[in-house]
Short mmCIF file of N, CA, C and O in Angstrom, two decimals:
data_model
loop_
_atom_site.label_atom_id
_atom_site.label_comp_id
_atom_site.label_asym_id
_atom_site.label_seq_id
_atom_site.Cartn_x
_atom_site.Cartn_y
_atom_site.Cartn_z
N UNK A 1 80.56 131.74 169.66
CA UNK A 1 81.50 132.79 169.32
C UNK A 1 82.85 132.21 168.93
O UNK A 1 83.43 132.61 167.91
N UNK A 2 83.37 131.25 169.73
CA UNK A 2 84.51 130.46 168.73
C UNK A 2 84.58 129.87 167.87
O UNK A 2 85.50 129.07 167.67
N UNK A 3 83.39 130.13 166.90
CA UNK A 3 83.37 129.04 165.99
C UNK A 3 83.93 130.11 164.77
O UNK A 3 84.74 129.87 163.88
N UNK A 4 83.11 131.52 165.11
CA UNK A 4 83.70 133.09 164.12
C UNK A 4 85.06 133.14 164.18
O UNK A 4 85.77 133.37 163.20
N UNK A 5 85.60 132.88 165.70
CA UNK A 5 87.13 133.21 165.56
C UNK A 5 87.93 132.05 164.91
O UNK A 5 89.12 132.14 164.62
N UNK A 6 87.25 131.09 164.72
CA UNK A 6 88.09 129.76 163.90
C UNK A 6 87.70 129.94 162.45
O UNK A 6 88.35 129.47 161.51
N UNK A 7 86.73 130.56 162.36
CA UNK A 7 86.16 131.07 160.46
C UNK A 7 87.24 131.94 159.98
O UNK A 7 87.94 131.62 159.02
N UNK A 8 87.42 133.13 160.69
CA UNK A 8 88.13 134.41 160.71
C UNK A 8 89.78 133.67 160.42
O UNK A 8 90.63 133.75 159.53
N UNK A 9 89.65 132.96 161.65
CA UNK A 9 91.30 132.28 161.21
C UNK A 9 91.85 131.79 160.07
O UNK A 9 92.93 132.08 159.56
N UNK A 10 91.01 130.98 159.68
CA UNK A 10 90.63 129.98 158.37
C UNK A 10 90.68 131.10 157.10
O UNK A 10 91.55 130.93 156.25
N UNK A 11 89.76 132.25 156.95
CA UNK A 11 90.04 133.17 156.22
C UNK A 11 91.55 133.84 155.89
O UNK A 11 92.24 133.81 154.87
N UNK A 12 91.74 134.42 157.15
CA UNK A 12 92.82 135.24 157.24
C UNK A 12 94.23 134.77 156.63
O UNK A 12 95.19 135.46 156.29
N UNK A 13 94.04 133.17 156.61
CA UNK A 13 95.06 132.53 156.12
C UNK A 13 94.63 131.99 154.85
O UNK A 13 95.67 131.71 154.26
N UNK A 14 93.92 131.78 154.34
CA UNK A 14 93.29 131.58 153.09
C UNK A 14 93.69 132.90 152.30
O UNK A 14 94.53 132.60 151.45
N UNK A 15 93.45 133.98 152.26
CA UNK A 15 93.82 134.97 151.45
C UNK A 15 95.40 135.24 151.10
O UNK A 15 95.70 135.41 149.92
N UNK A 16 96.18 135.26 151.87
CA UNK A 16 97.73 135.38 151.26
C UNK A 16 98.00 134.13 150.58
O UNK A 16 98.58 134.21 149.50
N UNK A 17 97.60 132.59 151.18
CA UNK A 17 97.41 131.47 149.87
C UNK A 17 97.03 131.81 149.03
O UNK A 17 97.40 131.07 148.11
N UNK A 18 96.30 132.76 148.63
CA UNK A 18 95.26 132.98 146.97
C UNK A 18 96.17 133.67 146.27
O UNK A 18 96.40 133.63 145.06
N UNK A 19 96.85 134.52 147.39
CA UNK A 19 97.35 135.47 146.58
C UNK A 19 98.95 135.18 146.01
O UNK A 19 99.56 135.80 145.14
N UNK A 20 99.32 134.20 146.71
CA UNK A 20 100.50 133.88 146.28
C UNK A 20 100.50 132.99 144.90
O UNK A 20 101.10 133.25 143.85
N UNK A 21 99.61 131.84 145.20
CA UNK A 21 99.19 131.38 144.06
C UNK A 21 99.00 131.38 142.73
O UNK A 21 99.40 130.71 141.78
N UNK A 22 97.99 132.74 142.97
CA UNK A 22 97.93 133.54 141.77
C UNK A 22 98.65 135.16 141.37
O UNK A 22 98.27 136.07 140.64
N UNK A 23 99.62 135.01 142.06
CA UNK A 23 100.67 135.72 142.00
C UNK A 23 99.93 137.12 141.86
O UNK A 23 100.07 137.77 140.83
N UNK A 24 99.15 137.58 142.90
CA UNK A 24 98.62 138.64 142.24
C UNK A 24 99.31 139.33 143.78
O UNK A 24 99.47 138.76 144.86
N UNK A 25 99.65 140.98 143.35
CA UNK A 25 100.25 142.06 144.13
C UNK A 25 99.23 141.78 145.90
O UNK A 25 98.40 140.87 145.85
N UNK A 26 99.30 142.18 146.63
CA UNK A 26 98.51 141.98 147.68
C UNK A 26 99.16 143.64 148.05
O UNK A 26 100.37 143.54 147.82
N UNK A 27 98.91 144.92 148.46
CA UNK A 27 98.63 146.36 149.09
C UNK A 27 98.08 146.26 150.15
O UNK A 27 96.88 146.00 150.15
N UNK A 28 98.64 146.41 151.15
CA UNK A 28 97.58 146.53 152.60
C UNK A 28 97.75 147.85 152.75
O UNK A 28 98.75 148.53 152.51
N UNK A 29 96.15 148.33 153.37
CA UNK A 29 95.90 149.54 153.28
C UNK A 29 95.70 149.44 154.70
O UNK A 29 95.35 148.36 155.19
N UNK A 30 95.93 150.69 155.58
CA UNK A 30 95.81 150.74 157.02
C UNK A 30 94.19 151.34 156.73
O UNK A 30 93.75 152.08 155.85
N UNK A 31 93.39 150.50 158.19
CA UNK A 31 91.88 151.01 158.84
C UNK A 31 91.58 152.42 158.77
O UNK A 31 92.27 153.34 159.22
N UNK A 32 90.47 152.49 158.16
CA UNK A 32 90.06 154.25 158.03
C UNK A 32 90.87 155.38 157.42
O UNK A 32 90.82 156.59 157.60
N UNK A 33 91.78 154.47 156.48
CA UNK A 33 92.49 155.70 155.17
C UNK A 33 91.71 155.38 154.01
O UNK A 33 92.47 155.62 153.07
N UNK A 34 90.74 155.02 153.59
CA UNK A 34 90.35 154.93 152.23
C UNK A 34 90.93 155.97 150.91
O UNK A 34 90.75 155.76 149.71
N UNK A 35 91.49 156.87 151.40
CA UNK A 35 92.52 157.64 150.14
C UNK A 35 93.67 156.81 149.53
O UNK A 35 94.05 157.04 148.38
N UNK A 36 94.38 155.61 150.48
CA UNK A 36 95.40 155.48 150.15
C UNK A 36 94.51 154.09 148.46
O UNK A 36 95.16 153.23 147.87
N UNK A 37 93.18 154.37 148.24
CA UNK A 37 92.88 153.63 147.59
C UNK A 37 91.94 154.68 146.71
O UNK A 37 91.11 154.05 146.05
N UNK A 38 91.86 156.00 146.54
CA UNK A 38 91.13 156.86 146.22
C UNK A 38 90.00 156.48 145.03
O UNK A 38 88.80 156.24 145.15
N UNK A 39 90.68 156.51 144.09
CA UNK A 39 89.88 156.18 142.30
C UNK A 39 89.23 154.79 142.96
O UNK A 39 88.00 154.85 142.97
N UNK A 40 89.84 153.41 143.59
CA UNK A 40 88.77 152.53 143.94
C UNK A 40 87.36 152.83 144.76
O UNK A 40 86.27 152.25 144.68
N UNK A 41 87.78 153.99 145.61
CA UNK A 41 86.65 153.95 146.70
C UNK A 41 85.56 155.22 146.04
O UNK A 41 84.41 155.44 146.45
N UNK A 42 86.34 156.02 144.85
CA UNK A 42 85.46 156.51 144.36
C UNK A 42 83.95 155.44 143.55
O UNK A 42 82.73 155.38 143.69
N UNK A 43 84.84 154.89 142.87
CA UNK A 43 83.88 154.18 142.10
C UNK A 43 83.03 153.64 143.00
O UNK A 43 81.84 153.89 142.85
N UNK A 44 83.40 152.89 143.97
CA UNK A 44 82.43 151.96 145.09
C UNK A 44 81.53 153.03 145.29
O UNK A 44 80.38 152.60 145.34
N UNK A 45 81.59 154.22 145.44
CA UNK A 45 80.98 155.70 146.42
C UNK A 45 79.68 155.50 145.33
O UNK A 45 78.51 155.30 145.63
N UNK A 46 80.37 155.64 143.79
CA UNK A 46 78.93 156.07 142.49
C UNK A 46 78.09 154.63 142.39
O UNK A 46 76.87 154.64 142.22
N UNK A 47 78.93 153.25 142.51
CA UNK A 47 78.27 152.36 142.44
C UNK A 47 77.44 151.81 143.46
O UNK A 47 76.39 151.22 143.22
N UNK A 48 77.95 152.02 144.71
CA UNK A 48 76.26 151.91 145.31
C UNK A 48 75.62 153.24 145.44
O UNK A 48 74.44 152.99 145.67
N UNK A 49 75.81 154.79 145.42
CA UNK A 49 75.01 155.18 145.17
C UNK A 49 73.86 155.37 144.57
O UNK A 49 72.78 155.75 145.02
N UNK A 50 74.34 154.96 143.09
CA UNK A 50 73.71 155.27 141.66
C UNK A 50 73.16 153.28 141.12
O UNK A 50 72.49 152.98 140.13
N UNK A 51 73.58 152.56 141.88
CA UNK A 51 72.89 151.34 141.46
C UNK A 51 72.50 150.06 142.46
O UNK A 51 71.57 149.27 142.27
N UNK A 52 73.22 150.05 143.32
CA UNK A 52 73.51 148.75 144.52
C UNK A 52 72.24 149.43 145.13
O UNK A 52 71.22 148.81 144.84
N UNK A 53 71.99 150.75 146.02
CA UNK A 53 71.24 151.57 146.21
C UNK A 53 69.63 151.95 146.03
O UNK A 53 68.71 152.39 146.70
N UNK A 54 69.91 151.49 144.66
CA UNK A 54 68.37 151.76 143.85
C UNK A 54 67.74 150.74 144.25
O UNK A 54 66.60 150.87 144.68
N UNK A 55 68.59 149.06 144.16
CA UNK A 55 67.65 148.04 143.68
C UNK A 55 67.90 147.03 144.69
O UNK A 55 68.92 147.05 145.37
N UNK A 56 66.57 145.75 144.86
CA UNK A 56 66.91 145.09 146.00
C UNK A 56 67.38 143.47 145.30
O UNK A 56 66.51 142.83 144.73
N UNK A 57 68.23 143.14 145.36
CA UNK A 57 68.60 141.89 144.69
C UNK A 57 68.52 140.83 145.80
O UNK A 57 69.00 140.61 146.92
N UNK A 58 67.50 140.18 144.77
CA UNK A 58 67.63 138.62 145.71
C UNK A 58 68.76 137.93 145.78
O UNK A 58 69.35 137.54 146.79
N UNK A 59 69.11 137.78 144.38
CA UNK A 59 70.17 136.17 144.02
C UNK A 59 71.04 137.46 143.20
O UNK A 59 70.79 138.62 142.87
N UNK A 60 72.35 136.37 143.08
CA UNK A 60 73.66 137.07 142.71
C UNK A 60 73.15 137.33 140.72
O UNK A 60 73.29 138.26 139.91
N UNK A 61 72.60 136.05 140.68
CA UNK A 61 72.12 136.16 139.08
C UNK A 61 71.25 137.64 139.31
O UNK A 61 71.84 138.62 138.85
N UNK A 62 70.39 137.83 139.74
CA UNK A 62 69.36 138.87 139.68
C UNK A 62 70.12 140.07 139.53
O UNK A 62 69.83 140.87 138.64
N UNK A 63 71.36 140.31 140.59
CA UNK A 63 71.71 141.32 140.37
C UNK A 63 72.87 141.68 139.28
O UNK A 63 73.36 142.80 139.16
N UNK A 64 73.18 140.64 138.56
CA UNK A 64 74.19 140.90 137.45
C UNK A 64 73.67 142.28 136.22
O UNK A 64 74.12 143.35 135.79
N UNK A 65 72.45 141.41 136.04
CA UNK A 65 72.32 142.89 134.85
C UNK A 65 72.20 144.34 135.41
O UNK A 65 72.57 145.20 134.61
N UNK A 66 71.82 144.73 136.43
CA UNK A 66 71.91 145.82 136.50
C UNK A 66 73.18 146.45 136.73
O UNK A 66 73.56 147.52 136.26
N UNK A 67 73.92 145.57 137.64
CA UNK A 67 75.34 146.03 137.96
C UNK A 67 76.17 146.46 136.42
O UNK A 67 76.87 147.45 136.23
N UNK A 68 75.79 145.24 135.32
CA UNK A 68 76.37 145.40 134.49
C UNK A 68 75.81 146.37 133.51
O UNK A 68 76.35 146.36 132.40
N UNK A 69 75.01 147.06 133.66
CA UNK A 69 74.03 148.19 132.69
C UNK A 69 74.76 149.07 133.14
O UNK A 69 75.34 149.90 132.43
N UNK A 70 74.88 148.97 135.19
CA UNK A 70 75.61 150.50 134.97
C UNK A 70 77.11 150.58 134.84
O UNK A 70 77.57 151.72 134.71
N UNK A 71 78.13 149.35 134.85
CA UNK A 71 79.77 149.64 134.51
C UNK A 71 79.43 150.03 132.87
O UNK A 71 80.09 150.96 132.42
N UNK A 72 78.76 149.59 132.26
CA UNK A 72 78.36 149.96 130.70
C UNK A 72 78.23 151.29 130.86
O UNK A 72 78.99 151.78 130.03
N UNK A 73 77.36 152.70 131.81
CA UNK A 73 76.83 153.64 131.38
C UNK A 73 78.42 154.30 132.30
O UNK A 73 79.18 155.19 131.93
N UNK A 74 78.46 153.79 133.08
CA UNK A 74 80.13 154.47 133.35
C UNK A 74 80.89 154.38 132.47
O UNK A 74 81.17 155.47 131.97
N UNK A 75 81.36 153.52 132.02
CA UNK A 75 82.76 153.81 130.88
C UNK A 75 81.95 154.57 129.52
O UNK A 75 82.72 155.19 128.78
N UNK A 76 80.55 154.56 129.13
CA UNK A 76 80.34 154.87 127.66
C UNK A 76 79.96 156.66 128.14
O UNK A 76 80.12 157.61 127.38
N UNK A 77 79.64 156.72 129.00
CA UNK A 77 78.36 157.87 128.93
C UNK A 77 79.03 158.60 129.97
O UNK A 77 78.35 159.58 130.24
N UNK A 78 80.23 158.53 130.78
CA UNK A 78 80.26 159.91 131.64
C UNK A 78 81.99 160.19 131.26
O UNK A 78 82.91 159.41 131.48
N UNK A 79 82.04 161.39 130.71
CA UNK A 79 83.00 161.79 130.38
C UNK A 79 84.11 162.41 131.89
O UNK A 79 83.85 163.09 132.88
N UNK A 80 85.38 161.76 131.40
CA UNK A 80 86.62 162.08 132.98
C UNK A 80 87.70 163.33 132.71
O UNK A 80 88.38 163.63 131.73
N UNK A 81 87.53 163.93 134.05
CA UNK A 81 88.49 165.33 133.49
C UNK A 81 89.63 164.64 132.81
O UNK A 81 90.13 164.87 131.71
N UNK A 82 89.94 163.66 133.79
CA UNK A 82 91.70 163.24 132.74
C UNK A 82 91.81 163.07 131.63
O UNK A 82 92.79 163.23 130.91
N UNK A 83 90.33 162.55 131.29
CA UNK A 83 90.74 161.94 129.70
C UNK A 83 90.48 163.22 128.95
O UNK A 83 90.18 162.87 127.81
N UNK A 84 90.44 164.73 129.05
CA UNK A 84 90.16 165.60 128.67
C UNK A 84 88.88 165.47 128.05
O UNK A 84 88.58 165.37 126.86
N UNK A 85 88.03 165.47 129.33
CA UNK A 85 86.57 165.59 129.20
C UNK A 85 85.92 164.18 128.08
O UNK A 85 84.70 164.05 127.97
N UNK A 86 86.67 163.42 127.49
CA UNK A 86 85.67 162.17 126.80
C UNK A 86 85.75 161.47 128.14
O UNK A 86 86.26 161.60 129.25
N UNK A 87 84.62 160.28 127.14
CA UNK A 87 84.44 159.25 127.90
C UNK A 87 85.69 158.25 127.67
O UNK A 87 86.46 158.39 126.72
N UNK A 88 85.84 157.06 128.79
CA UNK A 88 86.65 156.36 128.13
C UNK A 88 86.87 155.52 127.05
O UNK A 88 87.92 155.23 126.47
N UNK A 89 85.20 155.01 126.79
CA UNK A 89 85.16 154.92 125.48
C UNK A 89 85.87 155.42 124.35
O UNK A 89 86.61 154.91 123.51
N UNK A 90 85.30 156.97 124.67
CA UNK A 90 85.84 157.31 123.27
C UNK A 90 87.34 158.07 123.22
O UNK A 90 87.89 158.68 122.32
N UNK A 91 87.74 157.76 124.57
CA UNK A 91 89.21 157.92 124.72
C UNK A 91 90.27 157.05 124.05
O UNK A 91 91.32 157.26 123.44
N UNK A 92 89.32 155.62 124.53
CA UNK A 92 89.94 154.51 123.66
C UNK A 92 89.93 154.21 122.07
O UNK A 92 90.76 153.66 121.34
N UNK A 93 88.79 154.72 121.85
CA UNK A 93 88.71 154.82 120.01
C UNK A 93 89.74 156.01 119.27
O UNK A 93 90.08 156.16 118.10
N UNK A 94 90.06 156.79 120.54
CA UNK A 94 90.64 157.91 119.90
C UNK A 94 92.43 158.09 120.06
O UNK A 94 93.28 158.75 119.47
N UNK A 95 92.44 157.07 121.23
CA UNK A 95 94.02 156.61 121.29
C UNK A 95 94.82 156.52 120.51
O UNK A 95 95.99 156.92 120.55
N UNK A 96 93.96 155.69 119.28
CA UNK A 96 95.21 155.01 118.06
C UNK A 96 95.11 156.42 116.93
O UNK A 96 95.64 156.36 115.82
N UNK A 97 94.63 157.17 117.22
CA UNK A 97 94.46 158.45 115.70
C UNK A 97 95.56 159.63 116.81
O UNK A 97 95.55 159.84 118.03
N UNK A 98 96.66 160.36 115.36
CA UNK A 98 96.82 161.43 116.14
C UNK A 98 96.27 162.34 116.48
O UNK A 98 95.45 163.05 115.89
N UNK A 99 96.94 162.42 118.07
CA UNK A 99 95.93 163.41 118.65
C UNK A 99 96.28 165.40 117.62
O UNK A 99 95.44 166.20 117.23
N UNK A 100 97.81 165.45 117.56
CA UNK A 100 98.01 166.54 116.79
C UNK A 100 97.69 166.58 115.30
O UNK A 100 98.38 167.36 114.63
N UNK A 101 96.27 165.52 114.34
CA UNK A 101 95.98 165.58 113.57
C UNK A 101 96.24 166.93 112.84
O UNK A 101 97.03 167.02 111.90
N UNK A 102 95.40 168.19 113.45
CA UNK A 102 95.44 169.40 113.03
C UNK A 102 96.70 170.00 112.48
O UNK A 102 96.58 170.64 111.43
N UNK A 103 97.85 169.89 113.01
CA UNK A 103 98.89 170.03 112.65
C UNK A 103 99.83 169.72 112.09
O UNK A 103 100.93 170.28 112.06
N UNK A 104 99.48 168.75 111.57
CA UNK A 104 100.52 167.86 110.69
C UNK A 104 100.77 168.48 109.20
O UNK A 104 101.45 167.90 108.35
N UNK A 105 100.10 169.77 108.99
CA UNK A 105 100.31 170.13 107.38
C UNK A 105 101.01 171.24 107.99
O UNK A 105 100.82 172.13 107.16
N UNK A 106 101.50 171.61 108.67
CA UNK A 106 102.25 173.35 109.13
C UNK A 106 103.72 172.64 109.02
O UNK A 106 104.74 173.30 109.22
#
């Protein structure tokens, strides 16, 4: 059992090194609020529902394509209220055109 609490240690201090490093933001979220992370813990909710869920992966290779079939059928194929019902796909193709096309001759 002391060998976990010397792993754990070793970790715990390993991560703010990474993060300083690579200068990336670090957010600590307090135990058992998963809202204060909402849109992340949604996605986690559809992705192992809808794929982690389905399939049994041996090796990390094994499980790449499927993981990656379904971030593909998420961004192409399910349209988000925000983006006013497109997908983000075609939110993104539709970004650079005006959106008040229709109106530009009045």
């Amino acid at each position: 059992m002391h060998w976990l609490l010397e792993i754990l240690e070793l970790t715990s201090n390993a991560i703010p090194t990474w993060q300083l490093v690579r200068k990336v933001e670090w957010i600590d979220m307090s135990l058992g609020k998963p809202m204060q992370n909402g849109l992340v813990e949604s996605f986690n909710g559809r992705l192992r529902d809808e794929c982690l869920g389905l399939h049994l992966f041996a090796t990390l290779p094994v499980a790449k394509r499927p993981i990656e079939e379904s971030r593909i059928d998420y961004i192409t194929n399910r349209p988000r209220t925000a983006l006013d019902w497109l997908t983000p796909i075609a939110f993104t193709t539709n970004s650079g055109r005006d959106k008040n096309g229709n109106r530009t001759n009045l």
